[in-house]
């Protein structure tokens, strides 16, 4: 009987020893019984590094670090904030005069104009000027310009009231927008065929000039290849995020001005329910 108890005790001891060994090997229990660093601590360390890199101007490294946070901790409550930071960096990289991001460097040739260069690279004059801090359209042979050469496209999700700007399949930025009441914003694939700064609003029985508080189009218009529809600014920023328009996609004026400077004529727009 005593021998039986000895055997039982030895078996239990071996089992406990095996469990402890496996736990130590997996890193679940550290020396002295302390837990190894939790995922929360790992995320906090990565976040601190990303913020430090961003503050120092190392934008590409900061972006990679934020993306690692998103990939490693996709269920973290802060994941939307991390994505927002990535998108902020994306816009800064696009407008950066030095860092190559969906861009190339071009040396101005004789007879070049900004319009000609913009058309060649499928970009906009506004974006070239903003990137290179040009006060006007004058350029001279030999000048080196950073030129965006990305293929941008836009996706609008009506139910979520969001507009996503993409470049070569990468999400650049997500904007909150207003869409049509009663699903009046048409779904489908469209192209931007005209662009206007400070557009006049032609409504039934009246012409509302730009700058008027009654002009619902705001400061920019990007028209689709379907009459009467497009993306525009607003005179009522409180309505952004709601389904309240007559069918157009409405943005805040700062957002639509940013988008206007980035996307060129012919840009594909996909509107989804």
Coordinates of C-alpha atoms in Angstrom, one line a residue:
X1 CA 0.0 0.0 0.0
X2 CA 2.8 2.4 0.9
X3 CA 4.5 1.6 -2.3
X4 CA 1.3 2.5 -4.2
X5 CA 1.1 5.9 -2.6
X6 CA 4.8 6.6 -3.4
X7 CA 4.1 5.8 -7.1
X8 CA 1.0 8.1 -7.1
X9 CA 3.0 11.0 -5.5
X10 CA 5.8 10.5 -8.1
X11 CA 3.3 10.6 -11.0
X12 CA 1.7 13.8 -9.7
X13 CA 5.1 15.4 -9.2
X14 CA 6.1 14.5 -12.7
X15 CA 2.9 15.9 -14.2
X16 CA 3.3 19.2 -12.3
X17 CA 6.9 19.4 -13.4
X18 CA 5.9 18.9 -17.0
X19 CA 3.3 21.6 -16.8
X20 CA 5.7 24.1 -15.3
X21 CA 8.3 23.3 -17.9
X22 CA 5.9 23.8 -20.8
X23 CA 4.7 27.1 -19.3
X24 CA 8.3 28.3 -18.9
X25 CA 9.1 27.3 -22.5
X26 CA 6.1 29.2 -23.9
X27 CA 7.0 32.2 -21.8
X28 CA 3.7 32.2 -19.9
X29 CA 5.5 32.1 -16.6
X30 CA 8.8 33.9 -16.0
X31 CA 11.5 33.4 -13.4
X32 CA 10.2 33.6 -9.9
X33 CA 6.6 33.0 -11.2
X34 CA 6.2 36.5 -12.7
X35 CA 4.2 36.8 -16.0
X36 CA 6.1 37.7 -19.1
X37 CA 5.3 41.1 -20.8
X38 CA 1.6 41.2 -21.7
X39 CA 0.4 42.1 -25.2
X40 CA -0.8 45.4 -23.8
X41 CA 2.8 46.3 -22.8
X42 CA 4.1 45.3 -26.2
X43 CA 1.5 47.5 -27.9
X44 CA 2.3 50.4 -25.5
X45 CA 6.0 50.1 -26.4
X46 CA 5.3 50.1 -30.1
X47 CA 3.0 53.0 -29.8
X48 CA 5.6 55.0 -27.9
X49 CA 8.2 54.2 -30.6
X50 CA 5.8 55.2 -33.4
X51 CA 4.9 58.5 -31.7
X52 CA 8.6 59.3 -31.1
X53 CA 9.5 58.6 -34.8
X54 CA 6.6 60.7 -35.9
X55 CA 7.6 63.6 -33.7
X56 CA 11.2 63.4 -35.0
X57 CA 9.9 63.6 -38.6
X58 CA 10.8 60.0 -39.5
X59 CA 7.5 59.6 -41.1
X60 CA 8.0 56.4 -43.1
X61 CA 9.4 54.5 -40.1
X62 CA 6.6 55.8 -38.0
X63 CA 4.1 54.6 -40.5
X64 CA 5.6 51.1 -40.6
X65 CA 5.5 51.0 -36.8
X66 CA 1.8 52.1 -36.7
X67 CA 1.0 49.5 -39.3
X68 CA 2.7 46.8 -37.2
X69 CA 0.5 47.8 -34.3
X70 CA -2.6 47.4 -36.5
X71 CA -1.5 44.1 -37.8
X72 CA -0.3 42.6 -34.5
X73 CA -3.2 44.0 -32.4
X74 CA -6.2 44.2 -34.8
X75 CA -8.8 43.9 -32.0
X76 CA -7.3 46.7 -29.8
X77 CA -9.8 49.5 -29.0
X78 CA -7.2 52.0 -30.2
X79 CA -6.9 50.5 -33.7
X80 CA -8.9 53.2 -35.4
X81 CA -6.7 55.9 -33.9
X82 CA -3.6 54.1 -35.2
X83 CA -5.2 53.9 -38.6
X84 CA -6.0 57.6 -38.5
X85 CA -2.3 58.3 -37.6
X86 CA -1.2 56.3 -40.6
X87 CA -3.5 58.3 -42.9
X88 CA -2.2 61.6 -41.4
X89 CA 1.3 60.5 -42.3
X90 CA 0.2 59.4 -45.8
X91 CA -1.0 63.0 -46.5
X92 CA 2.1 64.5 -45.1
X93 CA 4.2 62.2 -47.3
X94 CA 2.3 63.1 -50.4
X95 CA 2.8 66.8 -49.8
X96 CA 6.4 66.4 -48.7
X97 CA 8.9 68.0 -51.1
X98 CA 11.6 65.5 -50.4
X99 CA 10.3 62.0 -49.4
X100 CA 9.4 59.7 -52.3
X101 CA 5.9 58.3 -51.7
X102 CA 3.9 57.3 -54.8
X103 CA 6.1 59.9 -56.6
X104 CA 9.2 60.6 -58.6
X105 CA 11.5 63.5 -59.3
X106 CA 11.4 65.3 -62.7
X107 CA 13.7 67.9 -64.2
X108 CA 11.9 70.6 -66.1
X109 CA 12.6 70.7 -69.8
X110 CA 12.4 73.6 -72.3
X111 CA 8.8 74.3 -73.3
X112 CA 7.5 72.5 -70.3
X113 CA 4.5 73.9 -68.4
X114 CA 2.9 72.7 -65.2
X115 CA -0.2 71.7 -67.1
X116 CA 1.9 69.6 -69.5
X117 CA 3.8 67.9 -66.7
X118 CA 0.6 67.3 -64.7
X119 CA -1.0 65.7 -67.7
X120 CA 2.0 63.5 -68.4
X121 CA 2.0 62.2 -64.9
X122 CA -1.8 62.1 -64.5
X123 CA -1.6 64.4 -61.5
X124 CA -2.8 68.0 -60.8
X125 CA -1.2 71.4 -61.2
X126 CA -2.4 72.2 -57.6
X127 CA -0.6 69.2 -56.2
X128 CA 2.7 70.0 -58.0
X129 CA 2.6 73.5 -56.8
X130 CA 1.8 72.5 -53.2
X131 CA 4.5 69.8 -53.0
X132 CA 7.2 72.1 -54.4
X133 CA 6.0 75.3 -52.7
X134 CA 5.5 77.2 -56.0
X135 CA 3.8 80.6 -55.6
X136 CA 2.6 80.6 -59.3
X137 CA 2.7 78.6 -62.5
X138 CA 6.1 79.8 -63.6
X139 CA 8.8 77.1 -64.0
X140 CA 12.3 77.2 -65.6
X141 CA 14.3 74.5 -67.4
X142 CA 16.6 72.6 -65.1
X143 CA 14.3 73.0 -62.0
X144 CA 13.8 69.7 -60.2
X145 CA 10.3 68.9 -59.2
X146 CA 8.8 66.2 -57.1
X147 CA 5.8 64.9 -59.0
X148 CA 3.1 62.4 -57.7
X149 CA 2.7 59.5 -60.1
X150 CA 0.2 57.4 -58.1
X151 CA -3.0 56.1 -59.7
X152 CA -5.6 57.4 -57.3
X153 CA -9.2 56.1 -57.0
X154 CA -12.1 56.8 -54.7
X155 CA -14.5 54.5 -53.0
X156 CA -17.7 55.8 -51.3
X157 CA -19.7 53.7 -48.8
X158 CA -23.2 55.3 -48.6
X159 CA -24.4 53.5 -45.4
X160 CA -21.2 54.4 -43.5
X161 CA -21.0 57.9 -45.0
X162 CA -17.3 57.5 -45.7
X163 CA -15.1 58.3 -48.7
X164 CA -11.8 56.4 -49.1
X165 CA -9.0 57.7 -51.2
X166 CA -6.7 55.0 -52.4
X167 CA -3.4 55.0 -54.4
X168 CA -2.3 51.9 -56.1
X169 CA -4.6 49.9 -53.9
X170 CA -3.2 51.4 -50.7
X171 CA -5.7 53.3 -48.4
X172 CA -4.4 56.9 -48.2
X173 CA -7.1 58.6 -46.2
X174 CA -10.7 58.0 -45.0
X175 CA -13.0 61.0 -45.0
X176 CA -16.4 61.4 -43.3
X177 CA -19.0 62.6 -45.9
X178 CA -22.7 63.2 -46.3
X179 CA -24.7 61.2 -48.8
X180 CA -28.2 61.3 -50.3
X181 CA -31.3 61.0 -48.3
X182 CA -33.5 57.9 -49.1
X183 CA -30.4 56.4 -50.9
X184 CA -30.6 59.0 -53.6
X185 CA -26.8 58.9 -54.2
X186 CA -26.5 56.5 -57.2
X187 CA -24.4 53.4 -56.8
X188 CA -22.0 52.3 -59.5
X189 CA -18.7 53.2 -61.2
X190 CA -18.1 56.8 -62.3
X191 CA -15.3 59.1 -63.4
X192 CA -14.5 62.7 -62.5
X193 CA -15.0 64.7 -65.7
X194 CA -15.0 68.3 -64.5
X195 CA -13.5 70.2 -61.6
X196 CA -14.4 73.7 -60.4
X197 CA -13.1 76.1 -57.8
X198 CA -15.7 78.2 -55.9
X199 CA -18.6 76.8 -58.0
X200 CA -21.8 78.6 -58.7
X201 CA -24.9 76.7 -57.7
X202 CA -27.6 76.6 -60.3
X203 CA -30.8 75.6 -58.6
X204 CA -34.4 75.7 -59.8
X205 CA -35.3 79.3 -60.4
X206 CA -32.1 80.8 -59.1
X207 CA -28.4 81.2 -59.5
X208 CA -26.5 81.2 -56.2
X209 CA -22.9 82.6 -56.6
X210 CA -19.9 81.2 -54.9
X211 CA -19.3 82.6 -51.4
X212 CA -23.0 83.0 -50.7
X213 CA -24.1 81.4 -47.4
X214 CA -26.9 79.7 -49.4
X215 CA -24.5 78.0 -51.8
X216 CA -24.6 74.3 -50.8
X217 CA -21.6 73.4 -53.0
X218 CA -19.0 75.0 -50.8
X219 CA -15.6 75.7 -52.2
X220 CA -15.0 72.9 -54.7
X221 CA -16.8 70.7 -57.2
X222 CA -15.7 67.4 -58.7
X223 CA -18.4 66.4 -61.2
X224 CA -19.1 62.8 -62.3
X225 CA -19.9 61.5 -65.8
X226 CA -23.6 61.4 -64.7
X227 CA -25.3 64.7 -65.0
X228 CA -26.0 66.6 -61.7
X229 CA -23.9 64.4 -59.4
X230 CA -20.5 64.8 -57.9
X231 CA -18.4 65.5 -54.8
X232 CA -18.5 69.0 -53.4
X233 CA -18.0 71.1 -50.3
X234 CA -20.6 72.5 -48.0
X235 CA -22.2 75.5 -46.3
X236 CA -23.3 73.3 -43.4
X237 CA -20.5 71.2 -41.9
X238 CA -22.9 70.0 -39.2
X239 CA -24.6 67.8 -41.8
X240 CA -21.4 65.8 -42.6
X241 CA -21.8 62.2 -41.6
X242 CA -25.5 62.1 -42.4
X243 CA -27.7 61.1 -45.3
X244 CA -29.2 64.5 -46.1
X245 CA -28.1 65.5 -49.6
X246 CA -30.1 65.4 -52.8
X247 CA -27.7 62.7 -54.1
X248 CA -24.3 64.3 -54.2
X249 CA -21.4 63.5 -51.9
X250 CA -20.7 66.3 -49.6
X251 CA -17.5 67.0 -47.7
X252 CA -16.2 69.7 -45.4
X253 CA -14.5 72.5 -47.3
X254 CA -11.0 71.7 -46.0
X255 CA -11.5 68.0 -46.9
X256 CA -12.8 68.7 -50.4
X257 CA -10.0 71.2 -51.1
X258 CA -7.4 68.6 -50.1
X259 CA -9.1 65.9 -52.3
X260 CA -9.4 68.4 -55.2
X261 CA -5.7 69.1 -55.2
X262 CA -4.8 65.4 -55.2
X263 CA -7.1 63.7 -57.8
X264 CA -7.1 64.5 -61.5
X265 CA -9.7 64.4 -64.2
X266 CA -10.5 60.8 -65.1
X267 CA -10.2 59.5 -61.5
X268 CA -12.3 56.4 -61.0
X269 CA -15.1 56.8 -58.3
X270 CA -16.9 53.7 -57.0
X271 CA -20.1 54.3 -55.0
X272 CA -21.3 51.3 -53.0
X273 CA -24.3 50.8 -50.8

